[in-house]
Coordinates of C-alpha atoms and ligand atoms in Angstrom, one line a residue:
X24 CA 0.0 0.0 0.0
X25 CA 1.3 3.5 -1.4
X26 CA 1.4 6.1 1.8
X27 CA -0.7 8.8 1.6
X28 CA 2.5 11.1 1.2
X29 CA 3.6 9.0 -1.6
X30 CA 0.1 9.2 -3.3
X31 CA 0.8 12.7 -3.0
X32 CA 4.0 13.1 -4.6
X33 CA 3.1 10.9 -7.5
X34 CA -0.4 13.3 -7.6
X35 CA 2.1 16.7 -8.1
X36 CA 4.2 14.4 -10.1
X37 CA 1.2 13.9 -12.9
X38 CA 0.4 17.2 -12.7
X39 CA 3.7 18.5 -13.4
X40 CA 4.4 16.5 -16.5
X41 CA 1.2 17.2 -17.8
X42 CA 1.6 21.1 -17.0
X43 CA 5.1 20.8 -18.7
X44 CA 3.8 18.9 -21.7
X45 CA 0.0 21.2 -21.9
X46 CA 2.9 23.8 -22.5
X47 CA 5.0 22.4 -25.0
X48 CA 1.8 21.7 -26.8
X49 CA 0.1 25.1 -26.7
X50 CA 3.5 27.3 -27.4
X51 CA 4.8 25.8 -30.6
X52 CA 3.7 26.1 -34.1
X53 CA 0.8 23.9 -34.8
X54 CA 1.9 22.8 -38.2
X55 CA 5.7 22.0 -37.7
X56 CA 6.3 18.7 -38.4
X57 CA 10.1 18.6 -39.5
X58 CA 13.1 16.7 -38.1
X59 CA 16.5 18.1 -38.3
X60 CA 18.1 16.4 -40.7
X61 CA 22.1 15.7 -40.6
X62 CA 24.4 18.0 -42.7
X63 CA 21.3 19.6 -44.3
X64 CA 22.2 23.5 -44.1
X65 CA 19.1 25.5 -43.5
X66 CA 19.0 23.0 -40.5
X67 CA 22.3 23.8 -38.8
X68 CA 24.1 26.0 -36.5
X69 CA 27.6 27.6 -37.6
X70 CA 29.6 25.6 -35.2
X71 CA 27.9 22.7 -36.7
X72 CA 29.1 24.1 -40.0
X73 CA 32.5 24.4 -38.9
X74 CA 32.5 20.6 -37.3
X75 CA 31.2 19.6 -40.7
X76 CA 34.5 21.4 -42.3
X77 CA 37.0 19.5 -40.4
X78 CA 35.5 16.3 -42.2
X79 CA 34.6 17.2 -45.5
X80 CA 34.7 20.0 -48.1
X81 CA 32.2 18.6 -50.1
X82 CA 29.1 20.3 -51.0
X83 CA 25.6 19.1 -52.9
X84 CA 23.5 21.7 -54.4
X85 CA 20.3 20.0 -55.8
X86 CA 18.7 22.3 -58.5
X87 CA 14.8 22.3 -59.1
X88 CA 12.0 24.2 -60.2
X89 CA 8.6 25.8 -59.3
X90 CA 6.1 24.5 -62.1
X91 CA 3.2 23.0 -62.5
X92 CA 3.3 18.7 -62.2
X93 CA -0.7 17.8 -63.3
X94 CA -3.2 17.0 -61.0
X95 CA -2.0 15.4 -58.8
X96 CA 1.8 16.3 -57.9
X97 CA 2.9 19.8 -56.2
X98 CA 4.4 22.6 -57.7
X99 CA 7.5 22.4 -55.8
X100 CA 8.2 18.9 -57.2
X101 CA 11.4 18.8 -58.5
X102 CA 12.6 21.5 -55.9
X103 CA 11.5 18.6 -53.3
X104 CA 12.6 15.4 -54.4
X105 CA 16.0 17.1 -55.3
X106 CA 16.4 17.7 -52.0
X107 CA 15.0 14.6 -50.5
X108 CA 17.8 12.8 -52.8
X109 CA 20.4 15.0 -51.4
X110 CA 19.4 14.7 -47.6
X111 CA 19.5 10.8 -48.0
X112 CA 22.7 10.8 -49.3
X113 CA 24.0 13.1 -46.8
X114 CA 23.2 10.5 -44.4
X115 CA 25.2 7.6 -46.0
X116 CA 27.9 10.1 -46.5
X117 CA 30.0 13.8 -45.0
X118 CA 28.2 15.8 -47.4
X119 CA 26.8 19.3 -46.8
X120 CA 23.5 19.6 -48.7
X121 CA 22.7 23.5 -49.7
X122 CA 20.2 23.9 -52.2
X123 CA 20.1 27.6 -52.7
X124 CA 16.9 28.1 -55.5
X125 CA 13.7 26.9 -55.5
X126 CA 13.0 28.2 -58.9
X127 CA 14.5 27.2 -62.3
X128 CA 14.0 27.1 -66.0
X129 CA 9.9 26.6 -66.8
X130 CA 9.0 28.8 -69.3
X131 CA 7.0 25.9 -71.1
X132 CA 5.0 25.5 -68.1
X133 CA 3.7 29.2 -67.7
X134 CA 0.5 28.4 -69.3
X135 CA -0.8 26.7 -65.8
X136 CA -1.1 29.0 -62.5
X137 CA 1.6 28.5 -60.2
X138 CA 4.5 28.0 -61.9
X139 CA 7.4 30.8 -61.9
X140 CA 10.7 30.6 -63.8
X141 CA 14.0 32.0 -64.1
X142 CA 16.5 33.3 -67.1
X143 CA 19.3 30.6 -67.2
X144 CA 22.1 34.0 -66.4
X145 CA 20.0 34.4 -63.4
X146 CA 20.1 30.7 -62.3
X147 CA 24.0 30.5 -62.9
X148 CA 24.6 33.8 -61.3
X149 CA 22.8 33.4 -58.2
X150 CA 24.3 29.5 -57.6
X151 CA 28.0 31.0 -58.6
X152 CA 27.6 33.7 -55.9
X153 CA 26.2 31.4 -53.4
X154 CA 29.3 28.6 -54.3
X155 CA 31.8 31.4 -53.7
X156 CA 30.2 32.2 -50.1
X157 CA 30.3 28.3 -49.5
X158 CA 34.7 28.4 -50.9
X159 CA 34.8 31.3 -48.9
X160 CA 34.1 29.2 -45.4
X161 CA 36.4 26.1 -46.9
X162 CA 34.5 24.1 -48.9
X163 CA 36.0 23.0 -52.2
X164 CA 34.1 20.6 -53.8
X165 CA 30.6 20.6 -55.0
X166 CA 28.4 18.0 -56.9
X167 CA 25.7 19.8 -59.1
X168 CA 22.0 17.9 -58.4
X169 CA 19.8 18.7 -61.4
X170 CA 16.4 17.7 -60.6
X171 CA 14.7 19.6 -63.4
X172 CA 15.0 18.2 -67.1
X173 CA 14.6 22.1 -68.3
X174 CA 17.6 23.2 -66.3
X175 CA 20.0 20.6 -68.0
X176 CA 22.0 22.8 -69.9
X177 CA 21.8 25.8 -67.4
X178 CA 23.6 22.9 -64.9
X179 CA 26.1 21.7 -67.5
X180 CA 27.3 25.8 -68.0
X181 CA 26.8 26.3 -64.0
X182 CA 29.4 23.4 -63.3
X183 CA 31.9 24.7 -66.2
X184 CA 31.2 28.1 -64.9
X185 CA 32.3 27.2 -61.1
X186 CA 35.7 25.1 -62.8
X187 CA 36.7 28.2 -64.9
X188 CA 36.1 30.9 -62.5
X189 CA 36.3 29.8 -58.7
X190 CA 38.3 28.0 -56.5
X191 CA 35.9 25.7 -56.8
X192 CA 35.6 22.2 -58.4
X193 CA 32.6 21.1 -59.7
X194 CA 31.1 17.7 -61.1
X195 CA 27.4 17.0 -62.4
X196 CA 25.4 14.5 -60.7
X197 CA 24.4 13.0 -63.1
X198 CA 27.5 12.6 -64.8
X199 CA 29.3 11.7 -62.1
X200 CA 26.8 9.1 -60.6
X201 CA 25.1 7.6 -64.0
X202 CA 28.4 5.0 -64.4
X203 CA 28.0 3.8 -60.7
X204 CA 23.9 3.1 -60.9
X205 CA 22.9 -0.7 -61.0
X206 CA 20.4 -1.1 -63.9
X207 CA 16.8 -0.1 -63.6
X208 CA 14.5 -3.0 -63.2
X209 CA 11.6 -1.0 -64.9
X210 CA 11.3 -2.6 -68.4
X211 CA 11.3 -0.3 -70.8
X212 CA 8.1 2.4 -71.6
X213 CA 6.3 1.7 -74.4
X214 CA 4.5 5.0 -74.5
X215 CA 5.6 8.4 -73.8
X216 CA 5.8 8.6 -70.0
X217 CA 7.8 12.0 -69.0
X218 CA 6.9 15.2 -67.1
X219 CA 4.6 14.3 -64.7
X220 CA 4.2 10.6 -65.3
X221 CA 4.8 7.1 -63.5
X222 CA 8.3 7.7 -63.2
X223 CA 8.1 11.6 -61.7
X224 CA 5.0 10.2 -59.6
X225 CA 6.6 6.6 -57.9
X226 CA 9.5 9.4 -56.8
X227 CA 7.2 11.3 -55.2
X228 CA 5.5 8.7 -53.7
X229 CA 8.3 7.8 -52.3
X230 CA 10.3 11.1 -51.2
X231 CA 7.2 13.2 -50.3
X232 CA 4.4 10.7 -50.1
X233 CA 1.9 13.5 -48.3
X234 CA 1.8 15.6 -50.4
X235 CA 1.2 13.6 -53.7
X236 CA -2.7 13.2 -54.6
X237 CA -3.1 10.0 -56.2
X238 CA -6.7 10.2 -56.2
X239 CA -7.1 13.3 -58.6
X240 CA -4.6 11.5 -61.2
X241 CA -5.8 11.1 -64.8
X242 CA -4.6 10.0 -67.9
X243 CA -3.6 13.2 -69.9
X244 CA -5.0 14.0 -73.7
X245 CA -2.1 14.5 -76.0
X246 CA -1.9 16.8 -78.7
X247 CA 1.1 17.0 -80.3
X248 CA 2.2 18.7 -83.6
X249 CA 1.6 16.2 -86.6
X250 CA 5.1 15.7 -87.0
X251 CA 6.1 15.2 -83.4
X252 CA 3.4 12.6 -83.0
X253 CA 4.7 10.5 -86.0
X254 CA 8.4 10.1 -84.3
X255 CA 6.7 9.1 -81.4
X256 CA 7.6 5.4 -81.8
X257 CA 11.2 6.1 -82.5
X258 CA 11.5 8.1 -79.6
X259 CA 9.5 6.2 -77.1
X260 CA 12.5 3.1 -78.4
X261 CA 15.4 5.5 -77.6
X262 CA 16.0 6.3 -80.9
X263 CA 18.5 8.7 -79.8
X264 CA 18.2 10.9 -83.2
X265 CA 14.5 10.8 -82.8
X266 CA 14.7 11.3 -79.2
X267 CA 17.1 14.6 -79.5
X268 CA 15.0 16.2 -82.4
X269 CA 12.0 15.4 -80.1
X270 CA 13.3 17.0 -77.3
X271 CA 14.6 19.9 -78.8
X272 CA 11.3 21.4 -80.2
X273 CA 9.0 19.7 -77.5
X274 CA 8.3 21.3 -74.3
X275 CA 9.1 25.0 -75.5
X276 CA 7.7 28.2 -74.5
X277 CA 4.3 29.2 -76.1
X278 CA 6.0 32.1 -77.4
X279 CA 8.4 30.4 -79.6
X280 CA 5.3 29.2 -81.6
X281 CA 6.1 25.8 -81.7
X282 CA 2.9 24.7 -79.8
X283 CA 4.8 22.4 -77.6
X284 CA 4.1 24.1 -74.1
X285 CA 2.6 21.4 -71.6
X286 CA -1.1 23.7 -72.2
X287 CA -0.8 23.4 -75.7
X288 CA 0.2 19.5 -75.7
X289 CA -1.3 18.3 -73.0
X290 CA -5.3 18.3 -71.3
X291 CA -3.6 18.1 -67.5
X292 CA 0.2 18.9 -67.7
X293 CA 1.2 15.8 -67.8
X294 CA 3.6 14.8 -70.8
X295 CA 3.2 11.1 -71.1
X296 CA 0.2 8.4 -72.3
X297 CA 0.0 6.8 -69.2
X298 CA -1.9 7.5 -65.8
X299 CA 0.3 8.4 -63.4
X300 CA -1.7 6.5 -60.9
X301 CA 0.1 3.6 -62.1
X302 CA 3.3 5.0 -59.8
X303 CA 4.3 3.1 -57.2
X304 CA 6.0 4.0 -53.9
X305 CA 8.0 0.7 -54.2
X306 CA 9.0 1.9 -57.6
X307 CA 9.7 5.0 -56.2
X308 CA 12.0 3.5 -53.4
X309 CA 14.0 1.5 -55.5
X310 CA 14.8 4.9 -57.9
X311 CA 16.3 6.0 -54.7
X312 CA 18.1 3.5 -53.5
X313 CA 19.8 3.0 -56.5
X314 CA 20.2 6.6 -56.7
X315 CA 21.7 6.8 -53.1
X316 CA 24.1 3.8 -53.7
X317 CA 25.6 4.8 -57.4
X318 CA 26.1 8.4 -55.7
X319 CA 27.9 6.6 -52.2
X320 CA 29.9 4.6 -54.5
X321 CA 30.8 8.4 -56.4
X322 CA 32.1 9.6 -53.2
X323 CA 33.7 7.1 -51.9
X324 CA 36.1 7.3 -55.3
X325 CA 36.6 11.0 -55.3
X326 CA 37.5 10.9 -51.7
X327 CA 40.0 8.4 -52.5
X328 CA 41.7 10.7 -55.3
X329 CA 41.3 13.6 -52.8
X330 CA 43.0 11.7 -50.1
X331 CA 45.9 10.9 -52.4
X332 CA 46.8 14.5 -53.0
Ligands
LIG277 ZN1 9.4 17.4 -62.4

């Protein structure tokens, strides 16, 4: 049998802890959910910063976009799964992940509300000023993350940009990663299945399963220029002249009157035949790991060669 002075103290016992945790409750923000993540910048203090240094000068800026992704996926898509990527990556490895622009290159996509885009000088300017702040506090290496098909060639110039003019040095991501990634088990599309489609949508699934909304996925309603539609089964085969003369008209700005902006080509923003709802977090998962492991396997090498200096 518990005293009654023992009843007592466990009586203002309860009633502290609850006290204590009625308060954490009622003071914070309501809607923060988020962790702090290892080596993710926004999330760290400077001394942290400066701990990171003594291990590692190696930086990864992932490079995304604000545009419309159908029905059924975010705006901030690309922005978000690039940095998803990096953060996992950053666990397996010392690597500081900074993305520094939420927007990129979207012109084609200004037909649907929401999306904002860039100039490519303004993309490579801003990431070059923020890489020299980053070479200013010691770090010397930096591994360029597109996530955004339209800001491949703004990444290629940004990389060559940070060799020839900063301290810096620089690889793509894909680049540097592609000859270390185990073979994708997908078999191979047999219809167009880009922007917005099973692939875009099992990633998202995966990285940022809340905020994807499977429900409101459709199949989209192409219309493609004639001529565009009749290379469609060269370039849906990899035909890579097919697929380059594809891609370079396809997905353009409305005001380059090609008619290939995602409103004129397609009924939800989607570019690809098949519903998206056919994405798969599993999918999605194994993107990622093999993603994760080809870009561990990436390090590990060019911390070998650095370590040799
Ligand atoms: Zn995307």
């Amino acid at each position: 049998m518990r005293s009654r002075k023992e009843y007592l103290q466990h009586v203002v016992f309860v009633l502290l802890i609850s006290l204590m945790s009625m308060q954490s409750t009622a003071q914070t923000n309501p809607l923060w959910t988020q962790q702090k993540v290892k080596n993710y910048l926004p999330h760290m203090t400077y001394p942290e910063v400066e701990a990171f240094l003594e291990k590692s000068d190696l930086v990864i800026i992932p490079v995304g976009s604000l545009e419309q992704h159908g029905d059924h996926l975010p705006i901030g898509t690309d922005f978000i799964n690039g940095v998803e990527r990096s953060k996992l990556i950053a666990q397996e490895r010392d690597v500081l992940v900074a993305p520094v622009l939420m927007v990129g290159q979207s012109p084609y996509h200004m037909g649907m509300a929401g999306t904002i885009t860039l100039s490519a000088d303004t993309i490579v300017q801003v990431h070059l000023e923020a890489v020299e702040s980053l070479i200013h506090h010691g770090f010397k290496r930096f591994i360029i993350m597109n996530a955004h098909g339209g800001n491949r060639a703004i990444t290629t110039l940004l990389v060559d940009q940070i060799n020839q003019t900063t301290a810096g040095v620089a690889v793509s991501f894909g680049q540097a990663v592609g000859p270390f990634m185990d073979p994708d088990p997908e078999p191979p599309a047999t219809v167009l299945d880009r922007h917005g489609g099973t692939s875009e949508t099992s990633n998202s699934l995966y990285l940022m399963p809340s905020l994807v909304q499977l429900d409101k996925a459709v199949a989209a309603e192409l219309t493609l220029p004639q001529h565009l539609e009749d290379m469609l089964p060269e370039v849906v085969d990899g035909d890579p002249t097919a697929l380059m003369l594809f891609l370079a008209e396809g997905l353009k700005a409305e005001e380059t009157g090609k008619k290939t902006s995602s409103a004129e080509m397609s009924s939800t923003g989607v570019w690809g035949a098949r519903d998206p709802k056919e994405g798969t977090a599993k999918r999605g998962e194994d993107a990622a790991r093999r993603t994760v492991n080809a870009a561990v396997r990436f390090i590990d090498r060019w911390n070998e060669y650095v370590g040799s200096q």
